[in-house]
XYZ file of N, CA and C in Angstrom:
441
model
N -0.482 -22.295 5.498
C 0.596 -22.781 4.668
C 1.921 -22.311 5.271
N 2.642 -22.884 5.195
C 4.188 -22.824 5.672
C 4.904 -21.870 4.517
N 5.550 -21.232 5.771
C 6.673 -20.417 4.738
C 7.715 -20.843 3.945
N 8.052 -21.702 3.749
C 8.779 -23.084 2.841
C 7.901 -22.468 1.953
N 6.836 -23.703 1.847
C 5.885 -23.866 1.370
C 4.974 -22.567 -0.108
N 5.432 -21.738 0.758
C 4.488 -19.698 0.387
C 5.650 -19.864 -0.221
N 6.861 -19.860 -0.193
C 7.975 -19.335 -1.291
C 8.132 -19.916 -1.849
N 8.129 -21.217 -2.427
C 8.054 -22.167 -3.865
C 6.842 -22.217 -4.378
N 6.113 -21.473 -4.014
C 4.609 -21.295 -4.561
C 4.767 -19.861 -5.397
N 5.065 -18.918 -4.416
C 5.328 -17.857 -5.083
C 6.346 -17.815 -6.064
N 7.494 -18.806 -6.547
C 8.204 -18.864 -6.780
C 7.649 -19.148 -8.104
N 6.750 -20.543 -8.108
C 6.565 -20.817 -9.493
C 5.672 -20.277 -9.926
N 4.955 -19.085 -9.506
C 4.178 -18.231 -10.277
C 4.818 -17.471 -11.172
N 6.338 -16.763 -10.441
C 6.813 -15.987 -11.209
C 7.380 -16.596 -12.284
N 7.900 -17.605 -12.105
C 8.544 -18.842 -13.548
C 7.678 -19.108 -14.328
N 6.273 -19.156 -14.112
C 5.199 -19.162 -15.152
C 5.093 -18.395 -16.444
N 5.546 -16.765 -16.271
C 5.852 -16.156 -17.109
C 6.519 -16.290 -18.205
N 7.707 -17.293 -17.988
C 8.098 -17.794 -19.353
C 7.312 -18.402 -20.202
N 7.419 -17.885 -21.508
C 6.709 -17.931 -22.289
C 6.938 -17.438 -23.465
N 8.004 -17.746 -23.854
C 8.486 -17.690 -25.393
C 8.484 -16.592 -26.544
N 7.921 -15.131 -25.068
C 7.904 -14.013 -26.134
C 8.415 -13.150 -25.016
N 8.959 -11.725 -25.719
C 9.844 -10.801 -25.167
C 11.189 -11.300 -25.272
N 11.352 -11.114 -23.804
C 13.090 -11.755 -23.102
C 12.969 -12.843 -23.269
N 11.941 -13.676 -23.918
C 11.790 -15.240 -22.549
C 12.328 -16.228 -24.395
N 13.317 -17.206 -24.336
C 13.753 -18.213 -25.134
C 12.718 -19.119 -25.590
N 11.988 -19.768 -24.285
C 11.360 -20.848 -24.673
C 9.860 -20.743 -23.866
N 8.591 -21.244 -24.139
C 7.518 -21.315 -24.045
C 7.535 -22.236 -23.030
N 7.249 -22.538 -21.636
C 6.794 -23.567 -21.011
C 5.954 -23.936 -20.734
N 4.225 -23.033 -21.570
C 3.187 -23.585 -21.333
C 2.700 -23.919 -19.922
N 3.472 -22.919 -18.832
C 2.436 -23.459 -17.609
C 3.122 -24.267 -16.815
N 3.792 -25.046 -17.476
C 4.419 -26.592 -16.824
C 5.320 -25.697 -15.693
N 5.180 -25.371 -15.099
C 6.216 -25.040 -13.808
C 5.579 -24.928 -12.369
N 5.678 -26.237 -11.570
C 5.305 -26.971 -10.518
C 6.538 -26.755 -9.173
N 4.991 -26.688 -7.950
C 6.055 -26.357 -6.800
C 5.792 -27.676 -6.053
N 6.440 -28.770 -6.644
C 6.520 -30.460 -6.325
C 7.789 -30.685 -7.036
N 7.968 -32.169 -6.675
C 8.713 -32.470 -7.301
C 7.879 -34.103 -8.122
N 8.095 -34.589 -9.448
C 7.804 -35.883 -9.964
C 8.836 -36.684 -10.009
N 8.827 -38.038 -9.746
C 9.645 -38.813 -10.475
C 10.175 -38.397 -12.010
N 10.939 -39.133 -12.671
C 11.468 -38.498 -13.641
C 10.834 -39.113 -15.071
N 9.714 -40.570 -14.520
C 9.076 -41.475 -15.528
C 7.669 -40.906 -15.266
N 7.510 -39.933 -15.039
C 5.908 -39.367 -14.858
C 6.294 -37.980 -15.060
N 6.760 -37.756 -15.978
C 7.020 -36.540 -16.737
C 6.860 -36.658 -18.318
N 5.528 -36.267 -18.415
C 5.043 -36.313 -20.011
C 5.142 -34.749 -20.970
N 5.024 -33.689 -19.945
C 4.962 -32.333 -20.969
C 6.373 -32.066 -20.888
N 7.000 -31.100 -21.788
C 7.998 -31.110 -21.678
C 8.058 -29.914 -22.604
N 9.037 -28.764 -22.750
C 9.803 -28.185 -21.377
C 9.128 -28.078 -20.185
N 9.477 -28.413 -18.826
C 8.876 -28.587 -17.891
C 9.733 -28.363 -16.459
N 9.550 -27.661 -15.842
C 10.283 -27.685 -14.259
C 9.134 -27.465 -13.002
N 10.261 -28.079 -11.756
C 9.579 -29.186 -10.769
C 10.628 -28.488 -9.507
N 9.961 -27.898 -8.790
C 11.227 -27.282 -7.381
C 10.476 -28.108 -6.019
N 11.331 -27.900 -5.383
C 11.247 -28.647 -4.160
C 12.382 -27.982 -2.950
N 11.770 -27.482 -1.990
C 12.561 -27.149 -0.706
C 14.051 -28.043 -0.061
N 14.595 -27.703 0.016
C 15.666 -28.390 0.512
C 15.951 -28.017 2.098
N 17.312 -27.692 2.666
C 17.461 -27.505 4.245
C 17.448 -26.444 4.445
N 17.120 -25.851 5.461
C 17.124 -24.587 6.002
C 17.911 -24.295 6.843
N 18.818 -23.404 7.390
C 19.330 -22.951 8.821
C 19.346 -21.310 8.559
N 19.533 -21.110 9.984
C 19.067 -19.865 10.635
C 20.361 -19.081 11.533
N 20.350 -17.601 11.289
C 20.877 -17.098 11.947
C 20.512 -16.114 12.917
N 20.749 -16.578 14.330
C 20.161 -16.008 15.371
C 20.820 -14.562 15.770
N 19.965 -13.014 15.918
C 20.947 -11.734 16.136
C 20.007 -11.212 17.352
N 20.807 -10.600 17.738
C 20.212 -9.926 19.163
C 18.904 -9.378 18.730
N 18.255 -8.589 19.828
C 17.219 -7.955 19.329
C 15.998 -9.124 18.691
N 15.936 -10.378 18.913
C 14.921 -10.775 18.593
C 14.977 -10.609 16.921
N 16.250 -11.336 16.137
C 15.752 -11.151 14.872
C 16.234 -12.357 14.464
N 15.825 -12.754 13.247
C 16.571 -13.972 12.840
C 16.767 -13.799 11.513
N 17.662 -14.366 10.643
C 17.897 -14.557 9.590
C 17.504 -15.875 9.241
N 16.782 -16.490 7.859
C 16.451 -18.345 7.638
C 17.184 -17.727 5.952
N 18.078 -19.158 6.168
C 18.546 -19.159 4.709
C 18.109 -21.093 4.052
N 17.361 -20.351 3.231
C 16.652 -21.961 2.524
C 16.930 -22.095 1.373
N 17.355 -23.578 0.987
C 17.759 -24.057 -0.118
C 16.482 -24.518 -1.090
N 16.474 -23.955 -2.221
C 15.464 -24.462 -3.084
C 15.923 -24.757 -4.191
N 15.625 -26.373 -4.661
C 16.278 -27.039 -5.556
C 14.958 -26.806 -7.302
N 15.387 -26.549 -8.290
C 14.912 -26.473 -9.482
C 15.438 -27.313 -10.541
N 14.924 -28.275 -10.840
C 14.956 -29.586 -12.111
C 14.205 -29.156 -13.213
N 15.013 -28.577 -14.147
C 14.459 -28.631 -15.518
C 14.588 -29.488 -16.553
N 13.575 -30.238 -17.397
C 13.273 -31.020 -18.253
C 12.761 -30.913 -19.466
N 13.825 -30.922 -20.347
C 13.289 -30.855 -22.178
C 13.216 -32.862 -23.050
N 12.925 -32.233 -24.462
C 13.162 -33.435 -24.671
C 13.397 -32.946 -26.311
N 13.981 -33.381 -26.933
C 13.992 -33.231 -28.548
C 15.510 -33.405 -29.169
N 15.434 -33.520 -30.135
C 16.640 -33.984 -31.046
C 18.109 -32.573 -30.636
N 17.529 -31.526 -30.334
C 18.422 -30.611 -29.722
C 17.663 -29.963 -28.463
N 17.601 -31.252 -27.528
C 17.571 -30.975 -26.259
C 18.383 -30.035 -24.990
N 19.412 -30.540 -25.620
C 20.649 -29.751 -24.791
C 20.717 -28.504 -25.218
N 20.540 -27.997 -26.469
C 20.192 -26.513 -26.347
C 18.451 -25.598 -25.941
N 17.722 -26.616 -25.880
C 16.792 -26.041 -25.402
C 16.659 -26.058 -24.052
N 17.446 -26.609 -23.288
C 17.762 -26.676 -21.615
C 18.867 -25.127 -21.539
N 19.528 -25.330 -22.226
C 20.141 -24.090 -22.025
C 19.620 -22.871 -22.139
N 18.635 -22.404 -23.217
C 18.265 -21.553 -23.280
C 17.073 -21.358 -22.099
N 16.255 -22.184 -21.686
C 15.754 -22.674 -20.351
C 16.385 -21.885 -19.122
N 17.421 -22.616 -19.031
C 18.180 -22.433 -17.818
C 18.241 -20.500 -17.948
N 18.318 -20.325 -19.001
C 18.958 -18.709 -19.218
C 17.732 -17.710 -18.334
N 16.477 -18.500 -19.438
C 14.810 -18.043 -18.713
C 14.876 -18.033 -17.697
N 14.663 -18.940 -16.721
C 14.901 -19.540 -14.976
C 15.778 -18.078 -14.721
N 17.028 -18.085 -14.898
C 18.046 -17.018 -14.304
C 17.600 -15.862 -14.153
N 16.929 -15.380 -15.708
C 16.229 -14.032 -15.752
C 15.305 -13.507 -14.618
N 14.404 -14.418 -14.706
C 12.969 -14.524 -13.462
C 13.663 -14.534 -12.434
N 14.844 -15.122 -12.065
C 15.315 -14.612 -10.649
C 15.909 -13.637 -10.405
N 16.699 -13.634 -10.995
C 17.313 -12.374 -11.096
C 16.484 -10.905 -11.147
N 15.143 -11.565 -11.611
C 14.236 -9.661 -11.611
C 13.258 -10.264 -10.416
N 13.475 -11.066 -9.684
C 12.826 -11.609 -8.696
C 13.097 -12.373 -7.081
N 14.627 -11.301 -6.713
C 15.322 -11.562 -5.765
C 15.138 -10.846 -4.701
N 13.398 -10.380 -4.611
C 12.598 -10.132 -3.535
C 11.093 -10.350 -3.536
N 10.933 -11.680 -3.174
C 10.029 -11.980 -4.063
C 8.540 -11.636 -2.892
N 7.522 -11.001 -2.810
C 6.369 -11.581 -1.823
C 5.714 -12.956 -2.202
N 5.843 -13.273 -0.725
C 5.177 -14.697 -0.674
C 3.917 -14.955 0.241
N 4.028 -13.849 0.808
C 2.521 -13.799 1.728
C 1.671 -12.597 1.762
N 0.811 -12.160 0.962
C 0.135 -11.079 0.750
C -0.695 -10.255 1.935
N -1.063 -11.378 2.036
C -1.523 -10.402 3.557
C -0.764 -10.654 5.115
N -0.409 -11.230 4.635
C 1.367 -10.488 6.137
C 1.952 -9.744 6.101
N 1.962 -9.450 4.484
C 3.418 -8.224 4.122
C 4.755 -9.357 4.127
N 4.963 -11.021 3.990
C 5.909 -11.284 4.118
C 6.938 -11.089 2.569
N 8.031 -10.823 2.640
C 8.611 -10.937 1.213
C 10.328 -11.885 1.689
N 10.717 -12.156 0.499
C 12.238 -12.683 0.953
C 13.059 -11.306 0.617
N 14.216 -11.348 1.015
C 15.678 -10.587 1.627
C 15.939 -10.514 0.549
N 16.444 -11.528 -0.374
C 17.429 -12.345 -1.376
C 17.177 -13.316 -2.057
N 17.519 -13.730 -3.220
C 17.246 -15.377 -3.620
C 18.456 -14.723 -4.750
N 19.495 -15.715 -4.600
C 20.510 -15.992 -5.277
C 20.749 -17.647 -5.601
N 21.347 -17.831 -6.577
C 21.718 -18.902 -7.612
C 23.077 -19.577 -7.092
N 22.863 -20.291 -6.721
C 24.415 -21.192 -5.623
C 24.627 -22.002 -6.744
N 23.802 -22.934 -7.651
C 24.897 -23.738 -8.323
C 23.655 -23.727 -9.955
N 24.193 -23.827 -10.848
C 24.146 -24.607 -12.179
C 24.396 -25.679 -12.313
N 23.643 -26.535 -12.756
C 24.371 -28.050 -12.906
C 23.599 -29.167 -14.413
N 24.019 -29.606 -15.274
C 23.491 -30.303 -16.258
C 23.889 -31.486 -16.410
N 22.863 -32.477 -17.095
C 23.399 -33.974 -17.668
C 24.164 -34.076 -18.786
N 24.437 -33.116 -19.208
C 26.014 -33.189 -19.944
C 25.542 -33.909 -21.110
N 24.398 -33.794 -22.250
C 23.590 -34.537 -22.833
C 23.999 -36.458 -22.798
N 24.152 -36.854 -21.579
C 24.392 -37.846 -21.284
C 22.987 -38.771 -21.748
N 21.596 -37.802 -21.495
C 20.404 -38.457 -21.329
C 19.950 -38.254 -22.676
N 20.384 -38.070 -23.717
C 19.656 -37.898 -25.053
C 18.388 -38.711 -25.516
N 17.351 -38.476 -25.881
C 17.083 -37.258 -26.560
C 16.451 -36.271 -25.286
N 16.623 -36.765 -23.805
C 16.361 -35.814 -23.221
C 17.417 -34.592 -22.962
N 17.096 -33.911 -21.760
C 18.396 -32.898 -21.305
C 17.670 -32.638 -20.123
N 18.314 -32.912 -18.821
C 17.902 -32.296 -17.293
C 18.826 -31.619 -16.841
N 17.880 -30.747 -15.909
C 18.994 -29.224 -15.324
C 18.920 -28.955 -14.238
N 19.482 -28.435 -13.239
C 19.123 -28.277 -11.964
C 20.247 -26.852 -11.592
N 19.247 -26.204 -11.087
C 19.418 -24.960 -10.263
C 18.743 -24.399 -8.927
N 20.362 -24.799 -8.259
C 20.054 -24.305 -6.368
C 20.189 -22.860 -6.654
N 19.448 -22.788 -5.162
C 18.991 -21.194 -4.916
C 19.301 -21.373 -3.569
N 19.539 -19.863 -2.802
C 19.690 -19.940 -1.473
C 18.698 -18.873 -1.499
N 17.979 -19.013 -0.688
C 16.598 -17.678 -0.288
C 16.743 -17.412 0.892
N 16.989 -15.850 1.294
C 17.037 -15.675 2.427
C 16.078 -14.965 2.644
N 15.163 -15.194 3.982
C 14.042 -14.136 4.643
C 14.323 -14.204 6.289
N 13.761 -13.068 6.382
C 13.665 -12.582 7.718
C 12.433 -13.656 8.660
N 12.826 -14.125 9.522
C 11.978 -15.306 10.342
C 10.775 -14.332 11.186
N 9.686 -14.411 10.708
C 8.484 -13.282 11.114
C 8.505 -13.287 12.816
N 8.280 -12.202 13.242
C 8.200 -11.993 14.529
C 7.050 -11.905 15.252
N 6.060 -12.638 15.566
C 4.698 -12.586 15.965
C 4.475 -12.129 17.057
């Protein structure tokens, strides 16, 4: 499996945890996928869907590299107060990263990421009523393994 790949995996394990008790706002039952769906083949709901975006790299002496990868997160509610259950959503999502901005993604490599920080927030502005969609970029940075 690709290291893309190992970190949106590992990624939505840790988002799994939401679950509507402790810290966590809202229950997502599981629904948190390292794909992405169309937006008419989305039946459970609260529900989020990540997907890799571009990568570039910074090359340093010594044989090291820096990869900084974009990973895109679409969250999806639906109900008569949709737009606040995306928000409180979005809050969940933040938490899990935020206690998860080193995350391991390969257990038996020892690989982990550097960083994973939150580049943008973005919402449908309850434009889509009775739905509400959300999207949160991430920049993940890891060290490019040295074999």
């Amino acid at each position: 499996m690709s290291r893309r790949t190992s970190i949106v995996k590992a990624l939505t394990e840790k988002l799994k945890v939401i679950d509507g008790t402790g810290v966590y706002n809202t229950n997502l039952f599981n629904n948190a996928y390292p794909f992405l769906k169309f937006w008419d083949e989305i039946n459970d709901y609260p529900s989020l869907y990540m997907s890799t975006g571009s990568e570039s790299r910074e090359y340093i002496p010594g044989n090291f590299t820096w990869c900084f990868l974009g990973v895109s997160i679409k969250l999806y509610c639906k109900g008569e107060d949709s737009q606040e259950q995306l928000e409180l959503l979005l809050e969940d999502v933040e938490n899990v990263i935020n206690a998860n901005r080193v995350l391991v993604y390969d257990v038996p490599n020892a690989l982990e990421t550097t960083e994973i920080l939150i580049s943008s927030i973005t919402t449908d502005e309850s434009l889509l009523m009775p739905y509400a969609v959300g999207e949160i970029n991430l920049q993940v940075r890891y060290q490019y393994p040295q074999i």
